[in-house]
């Protein structure tokens, strides 16, 4: 078990923009809006998608790591 503390942070997409990314969100499968990084797994999601997901779950939807 890892003792790392997870944080979520808004990040710039690869094109340097904070708004929309050309990458697809693993949850909604659309271009990422307001890219938000899971600090332990390194996955990036739409801010809105990951916040809604975490309301009912306490872990990364892809890895199961604590959120």
PDB file of N, CA, C, O and CB in Angstrom:
ATOM      1  N   UNK A   1       0.839  -1.182   0.000  1.00  0.00           N
ATOM      2  CA  UNK A   1       0.000   0.000   0.000  1.00  0.00           C
ATOM      3  C   UNK A   1       0.883   1.243   0.000  1.00  0.00           C
ATOM      4  O   UNK A   1       1.891   1.304   0.704  1.00  0.00           O
ATOM      5  CB  UNK A   1      -0.954  -0.001   1.216  1.00  0.00           C
ATOM      6  N   UNK A   2       0.494   2.217  -0.789  1.00  0.00           N
ATOM      7  CA  UNK A   2       1.288   3.436  -0.927  1.00  0.00           C
ATOM      8  C   UNK A   2       0.866   4.469   0.103  1.00  0.00           C
ATOM      9  O   UNK A   2      -0.317   4.591   0.420  1.00  0.00           O
ATOM     10  CB  UNK A   2       1.152   4.013  -2.340  1.00  0.00           C
ATOM     11  N   UNK A   3       1.833   5.210   0.623  1.00  0.00           N
ATOM     12  CA  UNK A   3       1.540   6.284   1.565  1.00  0.00           C
ATOM     13  C   UNK A   3       1.474   7.635   0.876  1.00  0.00           C
ATOM     14  O   UNK A   3       1.369   8.666   1.540  1.00  0.00           O
ATOM     15  CB  UNK A   3       2.582   6.317   2.664  1.00  0.00           C
ATOM     16  N   UNK A   4       1.536   7.643  -0.458  1.00  0.00           N
ATOM     17  CA  UNK A   4       1.493   8.910  -1.189  1.00  0.00           C
ATOM     18  C   UNK A   4       0.123   9.550  -1.028  1.00  0.00           C
ATOM     19  O   UNK A   4      -0.897   8.861  -0.980  1.00  0.00           O
ATOM     20  CB  UNK A   4       1.820   8.696  -2.686  1.00  0.00           C
ATOM     21  N   UNK A   5       0.111  10.871  -0.947  1.00  0.00           N
ATOM     22  CA  UNK A   5      -1.132  11.610  -0.885  1.00  0.00           C
ATOM     23  C   UNK A   5      -1.482  12.054  -2.288  1.00  0.00           C
ATOM     24  O   UNK A   5      -0.654  12.632  -2.992  1.00  0.00           O
ATOM     25  CB  UNK A   5      -1.029  12.820   0.079  1.00  0.00           C
ATOM     26  N   UNK A   6      -2.705  11.785  -2.690  1.00  0.00           N
ATOM     27  CA  UNK A   6      -3.155  12.164  -4.016  1.00  0.00           C
ATOM     28  C   UNK A   6      -3.591  13.620  -4.016  1.00  0.00           C
ATOM     29  O   UNK A   6      -4.204  14.100  -3.063  1.00  0.00           O
ATOM     30  CB  UNK A   6      -4.298  11.256  -4.484  1.00  0.00           C
ATOM     31  N   UNK A   7      -3.270  14.306  -5.086  1.00  0.00           N
ATOM     32  CA  UNK A   7      -3.809  15.637  -5.305  1.00  0.00           C
ATOM     33  C   UNK A   7      -4.323  15.699  -6.728  1.00  0.00           C
ATOM     34  O   UNK A   7      -3.884  14.943  -7.596  1.00  0.00           O
ATOM     35  CB  UNK A   7      -2.741  16.742  -5.040  1.00  0.00           C
ATOM     36  N   UNK A   8      -5.240  16.589  -6.953  1.00  0.00           N
ATOM     37  CA  UNK A   8      -5.788  16.838  -8.280  1.00  0.00           C
ATOM     38  C   UNK A   8      -5.434  18.270  -8.616  1.00  0.00           C
ATOM     39  O   UNK A   8      -5.606  19.161  -7.785  1.00  0.00           O
ATOM     40  CB  UNK A   8      -7.349  16.587  -8.344  1.00  0.00           C
ATOM     41  N   UNK A   9      -4.942  18.505  -9.821  1.00  0.00           N
ATOM     42  CA  UNK A   9      -4.591  19.869 -10.186  1.00  0.00           C
ATOM     43  C   UNK A   9      -4.926  20.134 -11.639  1.00  0.00           C
ATOM     44  O   UNK A   9      -4.761  19.269 -12.499  1.00  0.00           O
ATOM     45  CB  UNK A   9      -3.111  20.132  -9.929  1.00  0.00           C
ATOM     46  N   UNK A  10      -5.402  21.350 -11.902  1.00  0.00           N
ATOM     47  CA  UNK A  10      -5.671  21.766 -13.266  1.00  0.00           C
ATOM     48  C   UNK A  10      -4.334  21.999 -13.946  1.00  0.00           C
ATOM     49  O   UNK A  10      -3.449  22.645 -13.385  1.00  0.00           O
ATOM     50  CB  UNK A  10      -6.567  23.045 -13.313  1.00  0.00           C
ATOM     51  N   UNK A  11      -4.190  21.477 -15.143  1.00  0.00           N
ATOM     52  CA  UNK A  11      -2.931  21.572 -15.866  1.00  0.00           C
ATOM     53  C   UNK A  11      -3.170  22.144 -17.255  1.00  0.00           C
ATOM     54  O   UNK A  11      -4.296  22.157 -17.751  1.00  0.00           O
ATOM     55  CB  UNK A  11      -2.251  20.198 -15.958  1.00  0.00           C
ATOM     56  N   UNK A  12      -2.109  22.610 -17.864  1.00  0.00           N
ATOM     57  CA  UNK A  12      -2.190  23.064 -19.251  1.00  0.00           C
ATOM     58  C   UNK A  12      -2.123  21.858 -20.164  1.00  0.00           C
ATOM     59  O   UNK A  12      -1.389  20.908 -19.894  1.00  0.00           O
ATOM     60  CB  UNK A  12      -1.056  24.072 -19.584  1.00  0.00           C
ATOM     61  N   UNK A  13      -2.875  21.893 -21.227  1.00  0.00           N
ATOM     62  CA  UNK A  13      -2.836  20.808 -22.199  1.00  0.00           C
ATOM     63  C   UNK A  13      -1.527  20.896 -22.987  1.00  0.00           C
ATOM     64  O   UNK A  13      -0.767  21.852 -22.833  1.00  0.00           O
ATOM     65  CB  UNK A  13      -4.070  20.868 -23.154  1.00  0.00           C
ATOM     66  N   UNK A  14      -1.274  19.907 -23.821  1.00  0.00           N
ATOM     67  CA  UNK A  14      -0.024  19.861 -24.571  1.00  0.00           C
ATOM     68  C   UNK A  14       0.156  21.059 -25.493  1.00  0.00           C
ATOM     69  O   UNK A  14       1.284  21.425 -25.823  1.00  0.00           O
ATOM     70  CB  UNK A  14       0.040  18.594 -25.376  1.00  0.00           C
ATOM     71  N   UNK A  15      -0.963  21.679 -25.916  1.00  0.00           N
ATOM     72  CA  UNK A  15      -0.841  22.851 -26.782  1.00  0.00           C
ATOM     73  C   UNK A  15      -0.691  24.146 -25.984  1.00  0.00           C
ATOM     74  O   UNK A  15      -0.704  25.239 -26.551  1.00  0.00           O
ATOM     75  CB  UNK A  15      -2.052  22.948 -27.696  1.00  0.00           C
ATOM     76  N   UNK A  16      -0.546  24.011 -24.647  1.00  0.00           N
ATOM     77  CA  UNK A  16      -0.290  25.173 -23.803  1.00  0.00           C
ATOM     78  C   UNK A  16      -1.530  25.909 -23.339  1.00  0.00           C
ATOM     79  O   UNK A  16      -1.428  26.919 -22.642  1.00  0.00           O
ATOM     80  CB  UNK A  16       0.574  26.115 -24.523  1.00  0.00           C
ATOM     81  N   UNK A  17      -2.696  25.420 -23.716  1.00  0.00           N
ATOM     82  CA  UNK A  17      -3.947  26.062 -23.339  1.00  0.00           C
ATOM     83  C   UNK A  17      -4.492  25.435 -22.066  1.00  0.00           C
ATOM     84  O   UNK A  17      -4.291  24.247 -21.817  1.00  0.00           O
ATOM     85  CB  UNK A  17      -4.976  25.957 -24.473  1.00  0.00           C
ATOM     86  N   UNK A  18      -5.179  26.231 -21.263  1.00  0.00           N
ATOM     87  CA  UNK A  18      -5.817  25.680 -20.070  1.00  0.00           C
ATOM     88  C   UNK A  18      -7.251  25.256 -20.351  1.00  0.00           C
ATOM     89  O   UNK A  18      -7.851  24.570 -19.523  1.00  0.00           O
ATOM     90  CB  UNK A  18      -5.789  26.698 -18.937  1.00  0.00           C
ATOM     91  N   UNK A  19      -7.813  25.634 -21.476  1.00  0.00           N
ATOM     92  CA  UNK A  19      -9.212  25.350 -21.776  1.00  0.00           C
ATOM     93  C   UNK A  19      -9.431  23.946 -22.288  1.00  0.00           C
ATOM     94  O   UNK A  19      -9.648  23.026 -21.500  1.00  0.00           O
ATOM     95  CB  UNK A  19      -9.727  26.326 -22.778  1.00  0.00           C
ATOM     96  N   UNK A  20      -9.377  23.765 -23.599  1.00  0.00           N
ATOM     97  CA  UNK A  20      -9.685  22.479 -24.208  1.00  0.00           C
ATOM     98  C   UNK A  20      -8.423  21.832 -24.758  1.00  0.00           C
ATOM     99  O   UNK A  20      -7.545  22.515 -25.285  1.00  0.00           O
ATOM    100  CB  UNK A  20     -10.723  22.646 -25.318  1.00  0.00           C
ATOM    101  N   UNK A  21      -8.337  20.533 -24.636  1.00  0.00           N
ATOM    102  CA  UNK A  21      -7.197  19.763 -25.108  1.00  0.00           C
ATOM    103  C   UNK A  21      -7.612  18.945 -26.322  1.00  0.00           C
ATOM    104  O   UNK A  21      -8.798  18.681 -26.518  1.00  0.00           O
ATOM    105  CB  UNK A  21      -6.644  18.847 -23.991  1.00  0.00           C
ATOM    106  N   UNK A  22      -6.645  18.545 -27.134  1.00  0.00           N
ATOM    107  CA  UNK A  22      -6.945  17.639 -28.243  1.00  0.00           C
ATOM    108  C   UNK A  22      -7.000  16.197 -27.752  1.00  0.00           C
ATOM    109  O   UNK A  22      -7.448  15.311 -28.479  1.00  0.00           O
ATOM    110  CB  UNK A  22      -5.893  17.783 -29.362  1.00  0.00           C
ATOM    111  N   UNK A  23      -6.551  15.958 -26.529  1.00  0.00           N
ATOM    112  CA  UNK A  23      -6.613  14.619 -25.939  1.00  0.00           C
ATOM    113  C   UNK A  23      -8.044  14.337 -25.500  1.00  0.00           C
ATOM    114  O   UNK A  23      -8.819  15.257 -25.240  1.00  0.00           O
ATOM    115  CB  UNK A  23      -5.629  14.487 -24.734  1.00  0.00           C
ATOM    116  N   UNK A  24      -8.384  13.056 -25.421  1.00  0.00           N
ATOM    117  CA  UNK A  24      -9.743  12.665 -25.029  1.00  0.00           C
ATOM    118  C   UNK A  24      -9.782  12.262 -23.554  1.00  0.00           C
ATOM    119  O   UNK A  24      -8.880  11.586 -23.058  1.00  0.00           O
ATOM    120  CB  UNK A  24     -10.251  11.503 -25.914  1.00  0.00           C
ATOM    121  N   UNK A  25     -10.832  12.684 -22.874  1.00  0.00           N
ATOM    122  CA  UNK A  25     -11.056  12.326 -21.473  1.00  0.00           C
ATOM    123  C   UNK A  25     -11.417  10.851 -21.397  1.00  0.00           C
ATOM    124  O   UNK A  25     -12.266  10.386 -22.158  1.00  0.00           O
ATOM    125  CB  UNK A  25     -12.176  13.206 -20.836  1.00  0.00           C
ATOM    126  N   UNK A  26     -10.784  10.100 -20.487  1.00  0.00           N
ATOM    127  CA  UNK A  26     -11.113   8.676 -20.349  1.00  0.00           C
ATOM    128  C   UNK A  26     -12.548   8.427 -19.873  1.00  0.00           C
ATOM    129  O   UNK A  26     -13.066   7.323 -20.040  1.00  0.00           O
ATOM    130  CB  UNK A  26     -10.149   8.026 -19.385  1.00  0.00           C
ATOM    131  N   UNK A  27     -13.187   9.425 -19.290  1.00  0.00           N
ATOM    132  CA  UNK A  27     -14.546   9.239 -18.789  1.00  0.00           C
ATOM    133  C   UNK A  27     -15.612   9.574 -19.826  1.00  0.00           C
ATOM    134  O   UNK A  27     -16.515   8.770 -20.059  1.00  0.00           O
ATOM    135  CB  UNK A  27     -14.755  10.085 -17.564  1.00  0.00           C
ATOM    136  N   UNK A  28     -15.525  10.749 -20.454  1.00  0.00           N
ATOM    137  CA  UNK A  28     -16.568  11.159 -21.408  1.00  0.00           C
ATOM    138  C   UNK A  28     -16.183  10.900 -22.862  1.00  0.00           C
ATOM    139  O   UNK A  28     -17.030  10.981 -23.751  1.00  0.00           O
ATOM    140  CB  UNK A  28     -16.877  12.631 -21.228  1.00  0.00           C
ATOM    141  N   UNK A  29     -14.910  10.588 -23.108  1.00  0.00           N
ATOM    142  CA  UNK A  29     -14.396  10.294 -24.455  1.00  0.00           C
ATOM    143  C   UNK A  29     -14.456  11.493 -25.407  1.00  0.00           C
ATOM    144  O   UNK A  29     -14.382  11.325 -26.624  1.00  0.00           O
ATOM    145  CB  UNK A  29     -15.175   9.145 -25.054  1.00  0.00           C
ATOM    146  N   UNK A  30     -14.589  12.685 -24.860  1.00  0.00           N
ATOM    147  CA  UNK A  30     -14.591  13.919 -25.650  1.00  0.00           C
ATOM    148  C   UNK A  30     -13.284  14.661 -25.401  1.00  0.00           C
ATOM    149  O   UNK A  30     -12.556  14.327 -24.466  1.00  0.00           O
ATOM    150  CB  UNK A  30     -15.819  14.821 -25.292  1.00  0.00           C
ATOM    151  N   UNK A  31     -12.971  15.671 -26.231  1.00  0.00           N
ATOM    152  CA  UNK A  31     -11.768  16.469 -25.946  1.00  0.00           C
ATOM    153  C   UNK A  31     -11.824  17.013 -24.520  1.00  0.00           C
ATOM    154  O   UNK A  31     -12.865  17.487 -24.065  1.00  0.00           O
ATOM    155  CB  UNK A  31     -11.626  17.637 -26.962  1.00  0.00           C
ATOM    156  N   UNK A  32     -10.703  16.939 -23.830  1.00  0.00           N
ATOM    157  CA  UNK A  32     -10.650  17.323 -22.414  1.00  0.00           C
ATOM    158  C   UNK A  32     -10.903  18.816 -22.235  1.00  0.00           C
ATOM    159  O   UNK A  32     -10.247  19.655 -22.851  1.00  0.00           O
ATOM    160  CB  UNK A  32      -9.290  16.948 -21.809  1.00  0.00           C
ATOM    161  N   UNK A  33     -11.871  19.125 -21.376  1.00  0.00           N
ATOM    162  CA  UNK A  33     -12.182  20.497 -20.978  1.00  0.00           C
ATOM    163  C   UNK A  33     -11.569  20.736 -19.607  1.00  0.00           C
ATOM    164  O   UNK A  33     -11.807  19.947 -18.692  1.00  0.00           O
ATOM    165  CB  UNK A  33     -13.731  20.757 -20.962  1.00  0.00           C
ATOM    166  N   UNK A  34     -10.798  21.787 -19.435  1.00  0.00           N
ATOM    167  CA  UNK A  34     -10.123  22.110 -18.177  1.00  0.00           C
ATOM    168  C   UNK A  34      -9.371  20.875 -17.667  1.00  0.00           C
ATOM    169  O   UNK A  34      -9.788  20.254 -16.689  1.00  0.00           O
ATOM    170  CB  UNK A  34     -11.149  22.611 -17.110  1.00  0.00           C
ATOM    171  N   UNK A  35      -8.262  20.520 -18.331  1.00  0.00           N
ATOM    172  CA  UNK A  35      -7.502  19.317 -17.970  1.00  0.00           C
ATOM    173  C   UNK A  35      -7.131  19.275 -16.489  1.00  0.00           C
ATOM    174  O   UNK A  35      -6.582  20.236 -15.949  1.00  0.00           O
ATOM    175  CB  UNK A  35      -6.241  19.233 -18.807  1.00  0.00           C
ATOM    176  N   UNK A  36      -7.436  18.153 -15.840  1.00  0.00           N
ATOM    177  CA  UNK A  36      -7.207  17.981 -14.407  1.00  0.00           C
ATOM    178  C   UNK A  36      -6.442  16.681 -14.185  1.00  0.00           C
ATOM    179  O   UNK A  36      -6.898  15.609 -14.581  1.00  0.00           O
ATOM    180  CB  UNK A  36      -8.552  17.977 -13.616  1.00  0.00           C
ATOM    181  N   UNK A  37      -5.282  16.782 -13.551  1.00  0.00           N
ATOM    182  CA  UNK A  37      -4.339  15.680 -13.394  1.00  0.00           C
ATOM    183  C   UNK A  37      -4.505  14.969 -12.057  1.00  0.00           C
ATOM    184  O   UNK A  37      -4.627  15.617 -11.018  1.00  0.00           O
ATOM    185  CB  UNK A  37      -2.921  16.189 -13.531  1.00  0.00           C
ATOM    186  N   UNK A  38      -4.509  13.640 -12.081  1.00  0.00           N
ATOM    187  CA  UNK A  38      -4.443  12.816 -10.862  1.00  0.00           C
ATOM    188  C   UNK A  38      -2.952  12.648 -10.582  1.00  0.00           C
ATOM    189  O   UNK A  38      -2.238  12.030 -11.372  1.00  0.00           O
ATOM    190  CB  UNK A  38      -5.195  11.390 -11.030  1.00  0.00           C
ATOM    191  N   UNK A  39      -2.486  13.189  -9.477  1.00  0.00           N
ATOM    192  CA  UNK A  39      -1.039  13.290  -9.231  1.00  0.00           C
ATOM    193  C   UNK A  39      -0.337  11.949  -9.083  1.00  0.00           C
ATOM    194  O   UNK A  39       0.855  11.864  -9.376  1.00  0.00           O
ATOM    195  CB  UNK A  39      -0.797  14.098  -7.999  1.00  0.00           C
ATOM    196  N   UNK A  40      -1.015  10.907  -8.645  1.00  0.00           N
ATOM    197  CA  UNK A  40      -0.349   9.627  -8.451  1.00  0.00           C
ATOM    198  C   UNK A  40      -0.339   8.807  -9.739  1.00  0.00           C
ATOM    199  O   UNK A  40       0.706   8.285 -10.127  1.00  0.00           O
ATOM    200  CB  UNK A  40      -1.030   8.843  -7.334  1.00  0.00           C
ATOM    201  N   UNK A  41      -1.491   8.688 -10.408  1.00  0.00           N
ATOM    202  CA  UNK A  41      -1.557   7.863 -11.613  1.00  0.00           C
ATOM    203  C   UNK A  41      -1.069   8.593 -12.853  1.00  0.00           C
ATOM    204  O   UNK A  41      -0.593   7.963 -13.798  1.00  0.00           O
ATOM    205  CB  UNK A  41      -2.967   7.392 -11.833  1.00  0.00           C
ATOM    206  N   UNK A  42      -1.182   9.918 -12.857  1.00  0.00           N
ATOM    207  CA  UNK A  42      -0.755  10.697 -14.018  1.00  0.00           C
ATOM    208  C   UNK A  42      -1.827  10.843 -15.086  1.00  0.00           C
ATOM    209  O   UNK A  42      -1.587  11.480 -16.112  1.00  0.00           O
ATOM    210  CB  UNK A  42       0.454  10.070 -14.623  1.00  0.00           C
ATOM    211  N   UNK A  43      -2.999  10.270 -14.869  1.00  0.00           N
ATOM    212  CA  UNK A  43      -4.087  10.410 -15.840  1.00  0.00           C
ATOM    213  C   UNK A  43      -4.691  11.807 -15.768  1.00  0.00           C
ATOM    214  O   UNK A  43      -4.730  12.428 -14.706  1.00  0.00           O
ATOM    215  CB  UNK A  43      -5.175   9.346 -15.594  1.00  0.00           C
ATOM    216  N   UNK A  44      -5.162  12.290 -16.919  1.00  0.00           N
ATOM    217  CA  UNK A  44      -5.784  13.609 -17.013  1.00  0.00           C
ATOM    218  C   UNK A  44      -7.230  13.422 -17.464  1.00  0.00           C
ATOM    219  O   UNK A  44      -7.515  12.652 -18.381  1.00  0.00           O
ATOM    220  CB  UNK A  44      -4.998  14.544 -18.001  1.00  0.00           C
ATOM    221  N   UNK A  45      -8.135  14.140 -16.800  1.00  0.00           N
ATOM    222  CA  UNK A  45      -9.569  14.080 -17.073  1.00  0.00           C
ATOM    223  C   UNK A  45     -10.103  15.496 -17.238  1.00  0.00           C
ATOM    224  O   UNK A  45      -9.422  16.465 -16.901  1.00  0.00           O
ATOM    225  CB  UNK A  45     -10.326  13.331 -15.937  1.00  0.00           C
ATOM    226  N   UNK A  46     -11.340  15.618 -17.764  1.00  0.00           N
ATOM    227  CA  UNK A  46     -12.040  16.896 -17.696  1.00  0.00           C
ATOM    228  C   UNK A  46     -12.299  17.184 -16.215  1.00  0.00           C
ATOM    229  O   UNK A  46     -12.627  16.277 -15.451  1.00  0.00           O
ATOM    230  CB  UNK A  46     -13.390  16.873 -18.533  1.00  0.00           C
ATOM    231  N   UNK A  47     -12.153  18.422 -15.822  1.00  0.00           N
ATOM    232  CA  UNK A  47     -12.413  18.781 -14.428  1.00  0.00           C
ATOM    233  C   UNK A  47     -13.823  18.346 -14.020  1.00  0.00           C
ATOM    234  O   UNK A  47     -13.999  17.702 -12.985  1.00  0.00           O
ATOM    235  CB  UNK A  47     -12.238  20.304 -14.219  1.00  0.00           C
ATOM    236  N   UNK A  48     -14.814  18.693 -14.820  1.00  0.00           N
ATOM    237  CA  UNK A  48     -16.201  18.384 -14.485  1.00  0.00           C
ATOM    238  C   UNK A  48     -16.434  16.872 -14.389  1.00  0.00           C
ATOM    239  O   UNK A  48     -17.133  16.410 -13.487  1.00  0.00           O
ATOM    240  CB  UNK A  48     -17.141  18.994 -15.528  1.00  0.00           C
ATOM    241  N   UNK A  49     -15.856  16.108 -15.306  1.00  0.00           N
ATOM    242  CA  UNK A  49     -16.024  14.646 -15.298  1.00  0.00           C
ATOM    243  C   UNK A  49     -15.466  14.027 -14.028  1.00  0.00           C
ATOM    244  O   UNK A  49     -16.133  13.217 -13.385  1.00  0.00           O
ATOM    245  CB  UNK A  49     -15.342  14.023 -16.517  1.00  0.00           C
ATOM    246  N   UNK A  50     -14.248  14.404 -13.664  1.00  0.00           N
ATOM    247  CA  UNK A  50     -13.614  13.749 -12.522  1.00  0.00           C
ATOM    248  C   UNK A  50     -14.270  14.174 -11.208  1.00  0.00           C
ATOM    249  O   UNK A  50     -14.366  13.368 -10.283  1.00  0.00           O
ATOM    250  CB  UNK A  50     -12.115  14.069 -12.491  1.00  0.00           C
ATOM    251  N   UNK A  51     -14.717  15.415 -11.112  1.00  0.00           N
ATOM    252  CA  UNK A  51     -15.399  15.868  -9.892  1.00  0.00           C
ATOM    253  C   UNK A  51     -16.702  15.097  -9.714  1.00  0.00           C
ATOM    254  O   UNK A  51     -17.008  14.641  -8.612  1.00  0.00           O
ATOM    255  CB  UNK A  51     -15.678  17.399  -9.945  1.00  0.00           C
ATOM    256  N   UNK A  52     -17.474  14.948 -10.795  1.00  0.00           N
ATOM    257  CA  UNK A  52     -18.728  14.198 -10.708  1.00  0.00           C
ATOM    258  C   UNK A  52     -18.464  12.737 -10.346  1.00  0.00           C
ATOM    259  O   UNK A  52     -19.185  12.157  -9.534  1.00  0.00           O
ATOM    260  CB  UNK A  52     -19.499  14.284 -12.038  1.00  0.00           C
ATOM    261  N   UNK A  53     -17.438  12.145 -10.943  1.00  0.00           N
ATOM    262  CA  UNK A  53     -17.100  10.754 -10.646  1.00  0.00           C
ATOM    263  C   UNK A  53     -16.708  10.585  -9.178  1.00  0.00           C
ATOM    264  O   UNK A  53     -17.151   9.644  -8.520  1.00  0.00           O
ATOM    265  CB  UNK A  53     -15.961  10.277 -11.555  1.00  0.00           C
ATOM    266  N   UNK A  54     -15.880  11.494  -8.670  1.00  0.00           N
ATOM    267  CA  UNK A  54     -15.374  11.361  -7.302  1.00  0.00           C
ATOM    268  C   UNK A  54     -16.439  11.567  -6.234  1.00  0.00           C
ATOM    269  O   UNK A  54     -16.257  11.148  -5.091  1.00  0.00           O
ATOM    270  CB  UNK A  54     -14.265  12.338  -7.081  1.00  0.00           C
ATOM    271  N   UNK A  55     -17.546  12.208  -6.592  1.00  0.00           N
ATOM    272  CA  UNK A  55     -18.632  12.382  -5.614  1.00  0.00           C
ATOM    273  C   UNK A  55     -19.161  11.036  -5.139  1.00  0.00           C
ATOM    274  O   UNK A  55     -19.613  10.914  -4.001  1.00  0.00           O
ATOM    275  CB  UNK A  55     -19.778  13.209  -6.220  1.00  0.00           C
ATOM    276  N   UNK A  56     -19.107  10.024  -6.004  1.00  0.00           N
ATOM    277  CA  UNK A  56     -19.619   8.714  -5.622  1.00  0.00           C
ATOM    278  C   UNK A  56     -18.536   7.673  -5.423  1.00  0.00           C
ATOM    279  O   UNK A  56     -18.821   6.553  -4.999  1.00  0.00           O
ATOM    280  CB  UNK A  56     -20.575   8.232  -6.650  1.00  0.00           C
ATOM    281  N   UNK A  57     -17.294   8.028  -5.725  1.00  0.00           N
ATOM    282  CA  UNK A  57     -16.177   7.082  -5.634  1.00  0.00           C
ATOM    283  C   UNK A  57     -14.975   7.802  -5.039  1.00  0.00           C
ATOM    284  O   UNK A  57     -14.797   8.999  -5.266  1.00  0.00           O
ATOM    285  CB  UNK A  57     -15.827   6.477  -7.035  1.00  0.00           C
ATOM    286  N   UNK A  58     -14.172   7.111  -4.303  1.00  0.00           N
ATOM    287  CA  UNK A  58     -13.018   7.757  -3.684  1.00  0.00           C
ATOM    288  C   UNK A  58     -11.692   7.339  -4.305  1.00  0.00           C
ATOM    289  O   UNK A  58     -10.655   7.336  -3.641  1.00  0.00           O
ATOM    290  CB  UNK A  58     -12.997   7.455  -2.217  1.00  0.00           C
ATOM    291  N   UNK A  59     -11.737   6.987  -5.583  1.00  0.00           N
ATOM    292  CA  UNK A  59     -10.507   6.496  -6.209  1.00  0.00           C
ATOM    293  C   UNK A  59     -10.453   6.871  -7.685  1.00  0.00           C
ATOM    294  O   UNK A  59     -11.466   7.230  -8.285  1.00  0.00           O
ATOM    295  CB  UNK A  59     -10.397   4.975  -6.050  1.00  0.00           C
ATOM    296  N   UNK A  60      -9.271   6.783  -8.254  1.00  0.00           N
ATOM    297  CA  UNK A  60      -9.074   7.028  -9.673  1.00  0.00           C
ATOM    298  C   UNK A  60      -9.910   6.016 -10.452  1.00  0.00           C
ATOM    299  O   UNK A  60      -9.842   4.822 -10.158  1.00  0.00           O
ATOM    300  CB  UNK A  60      -7.561   6.934 -10.061  1.00  0.00           C
ATOM    301  N   UNK A  61     -10.699   6.457 -11.440  1.00  0.00           N
ATOM    302  CA  UNK A  61     -11.542   5.522 -12.179  1.00  0.00           C
ATOM    303  C   UNK A  61     -10.768   4.539 -13.050  1.00  0.00           C
ATOM    304  O   UNK A  61     -11.321   3.514 -13.449  1.00  0.00           O
ATOM    305  CB  UNK A  61     -12.491   6.284 -13.033  1.00  0.00           C
ATOM    306  N   UNK A  62      -9.524   4.819 -13.350  1.00  0.00           N
ATOM    307  CA  UNK A  62      -8.750   3.943 -14.209  1.00  0.00           C
ATOM    308  C   UNK A  62      -7.821   3.003 -13.451  1.00  0.00           C
ATOM    309  O   UNK A  62      -7.607   1.868 -13.876  1.00  0.00           O
ATOM    310  CB  UNK A  62      -7.955   4.759 -15.157  1.00  0.00           C
ATOM    311  N   UNK A  63      -7.271   3.463 -12.339  1.00  0.00           N
ATOM    312  CA  UNK A  63      -6.296   2.653 -11.625  1.00  0.00           C
ATOM    313  C   UNK A  63      -6.789   2.131 -10.277  1.00  0.00           C
ATOM    314  O   UNK A  63      -6.228   1.178  -9.736  1.00  0.00           O
ATOM    315  CB  UNK A  63      -5.057   3.445 -11.419  1.00  0.00           C
ATOM    316  N   UNK A  64      -7.828   2.750  -9.740  1.00  0.00           N
ATOM    317  CA  UNK A  64      -8.313   2.368  -8.417  1.00  0.00           C
ATOM    318  C   UNK A  64      -7.479   2.956  -7.292  1.00  0.00           C
ATOM    319  O   UNK A  64      -7.711   2.653  -6.121  1.00  0.00           O
ATOM    320  CB  UNK A  64      -8.337   0.871  -8.293  1.00  0.00           C
ATOM    321  N   UNK A  65      -6.505   3.797  -7.639  1.00  0.00           N
ATOM    322  CA  UNK A  65      -5.688   4.437  -6.607  1.00  0.00           C
ATOM    323  C   UNK A  65      -6.523   5.449  -5.839  1.00  0.00           C
ATOM    324  O   UNK A  65      -7.443   6.040  -6.404  1.00  0.00           O
ATOM    325  CB  UNK A  65      -4.449   5.121  -7.230  1.00  0.00           C
ATOM    326  N   UNK A  66      -6.223   5.662  -4.563  1.00  0.00           N
ATOM    327  CA  UNK A  66      -6.987   6.622  -3.755  1.00  0.00           C
ATOM    328  C   UNK A  66      -6.981   8.003  -4.374  1.00  0.00           C
ATOM    329  O   UNK A  66      -5.992   8.443  -4.961  1.00  0.00           O
ATOM    330  CB  UNK A  66      -6.427   6.693  -2.344  1.00  0.00           C
ATOM    331  N   UNK A  67      -8.115   8.676  -4.227  1.00  0.00           N
ATOM    332  CA  UNK A  67      -8.210  10.038  -4.761  1.00  0.00           C
ATOM    333  C   UNK A  67      -8.464  10.985  -3.632  1.00  0.00           C
ATOM    334  O   UNK A  67      -8.580  12.190  -3.852  1.00  0.00           O
ATOM    335  CB  UNK A  67      -9.316  10.159  -5.823  1.00  0.00           C
TER     336      UNK A  67
END
